Amino acid sequence: MTLRSSLAAHAGSMREPDPDAARRIAARGWHDRGFVAIDPAWLTSWVDQQQLIILAEKVHGKRKPSG
């Protein structure tokens, strides 16, 4: 007899985030659709990170504080 949980349907979405997969999906969005999604942590230069934040705030407004 096999027992099946009502949560089994959600098991696939309960994994730890995969940063490499996120970056691949972001790259595909850029190449296929011209859609830009960049995690500031992907940028190694503080200047590049700040430029990204400035552009994001220009387009979307300032982020609400987390917490």
PDB file of C-alpha atoms in Angstrom:
ATOM      1  CA  MET A   1       0.000   0.000   0.000  1.00  0.00           C
ATOM      2  CA  THR A   2       1.384   3.402  -0.992  1.00  0.00           C
ATOM      3  CA  LEU A   3       0.455   6.410   1.090  1.00  0.00           C
ATOM      4  CA  ARG A   4       0.267   9.718  -0.690  1.00  0.00           C
ATOM      5  CA  SER A   5       0.288  13.063   1.063  1.00  0.00           C
ATOM      6  CA  SER A   6      -1.929  15.942   0.001  1.00  0.00           C
ATOM      7  CA  LEU A   7       1.315  17.947  -0.189  1.00  0.00           C
ATOM      8  CA  ALA A   8       2.859  15.686  -2.852  1.00  0.00           C
ATOM      9  CA  ALA A   9       1.654  17.975  -5.640  1.00  0.00           C
ATOM     10  CA  HIS A  10       3.691  20.819  -4.130  1.00  0.00           C
ATOM     11  CA  ALA A  11       6.904  18.875  -3.514  1.00  0.00           C
ATOM     12  CA  GLY A  12       8.604  20.125  -6.684  1.00  0.00           C
ATOM     13  CA  SER A  13       8.233  23.761  -5.664  1.00  0.00           C
ATOM     14  CA  MET A  14       9.598  23.160  -2.169  1.00  0.00           C
ATOM     15  CA  ARG A  15      13.243  22.807  -3.176  1.00  0.00           C
ATOM     16  CA  GLU A  16      16.006  25.225  -2.282  1.00  0.00           C
ATOM     17  CA  PRO A  17      16.433  28.057  -4.803  1.00  0.00           C
ATOM     18  CA  ASP A  18      18.882  27.310  -7.595  1.00  0.00           C
ATOM     19  CA  PRO A  19      20.919  30.463  -8.370  1.00  0.00           C
ATOM     20  CA  ASP A  20      22.406  28.929 -11.528  1.00  0.00           C
ATOM     21  CA  ALA A  21      18.950  28.137 -12.882  1.00  0.00           C
ATOM     22  CA  ALA A  22      17.783  31.680 -12.123  1.00  0.00           C
ATOM     23  CA  ARG A  23      20.709  33.088 -14.045  1.00  0.00           C
ATOM     24  CA  ARG A  24      20.050  30.771 -17.015  1.00  0.00           C
ATOM     25  CA  ILE A  25      16.381  31.795 -17.074  1.00  0.00           C
ATOM     26  CA  ALA A  26      17.354  35.478 -16.899  1.00  0.00           C
ATOM     27  CA  ALA A  27      19.787  35.041 -19.797  1.00  0.00           C
ATOM     28  CA  ARG A  28      17.158  33.248 -21.857  1.00  0.00           C
ATOM     29  CA  GLY A  29      14.697  36.078 -21.187  1.00  0.00           C
ATOM     30  CA  TRP A  30      17.234  38.579 -22.466  1.00  0.00           C
ATOM     31  CA  HIS A  31      18.153  36.621 -25.590  1.00  0.00           C
ATOM     32  CA  ASP A  32      14.632  35.502 -26.490  1.00  0.00           C
ATOM     33  CA  ARG A  33      12.514  38.487 -25.462  1.00  0.00           C
ATOM     34  CA  GLY A  34      14.776  41.418 -24.608  1.00  0.00           C
ATOM     35  CA  PHE A  35      13.565  41.162 -21.007  1.00  0.00           C
ATOM     36  CA  VAL A  36      16.145  42.119 -18.369  1.00  0.00           C
ATOM     37  CA  ALA A  37      16.330  40.475 -14.942  1.00  0.00           C
ATOM     38  CA  ILE A  38      19.563  41.025 -13.040  1.00  0.00           C
ATOM     39  CA  ASP A  39      20.352  40.164  -9.442  1.00  0.00           C
ATOM     40  CA  PRO A  40      22.716  42.867  -8.141  1.00  0.00           C
ATOM     41  CA  ALA A  41      24.778  40.077  -6.552  1.00  0.00           C
ATOM     42  CA  TRP A  42      25.650  38.851 -10.064  1.00  0.00           C
ATOM     43  CA  LEU A  43      27.652  42.035 -10.586  1.00  0.00           C
ATOM     44  CA  THR A  44      31.113  42.020  -9.049  1.00  0.00           C
ATOM     45  CA  SER A  45      31.700  45.767  -9.132  1.00  0.00           C
ATOM     46  CA  TRP A  46      30.075  48.042  -6.531  1.00  0.00           C
ATOM     47  CA  VAL A  47      29.738  50.705  -9.231  1.00  0.00           C
ATOM     48  CA  ASP A  48      27.861  48.296 -11.529  1.00  0.00           C
ATOM     49  CA  GLN A  49      25.587  47.259  -8.646  1.00  0.00           C
ATOM     50  CA  GLN A  50      24.778  50.890  -7.868  1.00  0.00           C
ATOM     51  CA  GLN A  51      24.061  51.659 -11.533  1.00  0.00           C
ATOM     52  CA  LEU A  52      21.655  48.737 -11.611  1.00  0.00           C
ATOM     53  CA  ILE A  53      19.920  49.916  -8.439  1.00  0.00           C
ATOM     54  CA  ILE A  54      19.608  53.452  -9.826  1.00  0.00           C
ATOM     55  CA  LEU A  55      17.998  52.144 -13.033  1.00  0.00           C
ATOM     56  CA  ALA A  56      15.665  49.823 -11.123  1.00  0.00           C
ATOM     57  CA  GLU A  57      14.554  52.671  -8.856  1.00  0.00           C
ATOM     58  CA  LYS A  58      14.045  54.915 -11.874  1.00  0.00           C
ATOM     59  CA  VAL A  59      11.750  52.373 -13.498  1.00  0.00           C
ATOM     60  CA  HIS A  60      10.068  50.766 -10.460  1.00  0.00           C
ATOM     61  CA  GLY A  61      10.579  53.181  -7.559  1.00  0.00           C
ATOM     62  CA  LYS A  62      12.463  52.578  -4.339  1.00  0.00           C
ATOM     63  CA  ARG A  63      12.170  49.179  -2.648  1.00  0.00           C
ATOM     64  CA  LYS A  64      10.244  48.901   0.580  1.00  0.00           C
ATOM     65  CA  PRO A  65      12.434  47.975   3.543  1.00  0.00           C
ATOM     66  CA  SER A  66      12.447  44.235   4.183  1.00  0.00           C
ATOM     67  CA  GLY A  67      11.419  42.890   7.530  1.00  0.00           C
TER      68      GLY A  67
END
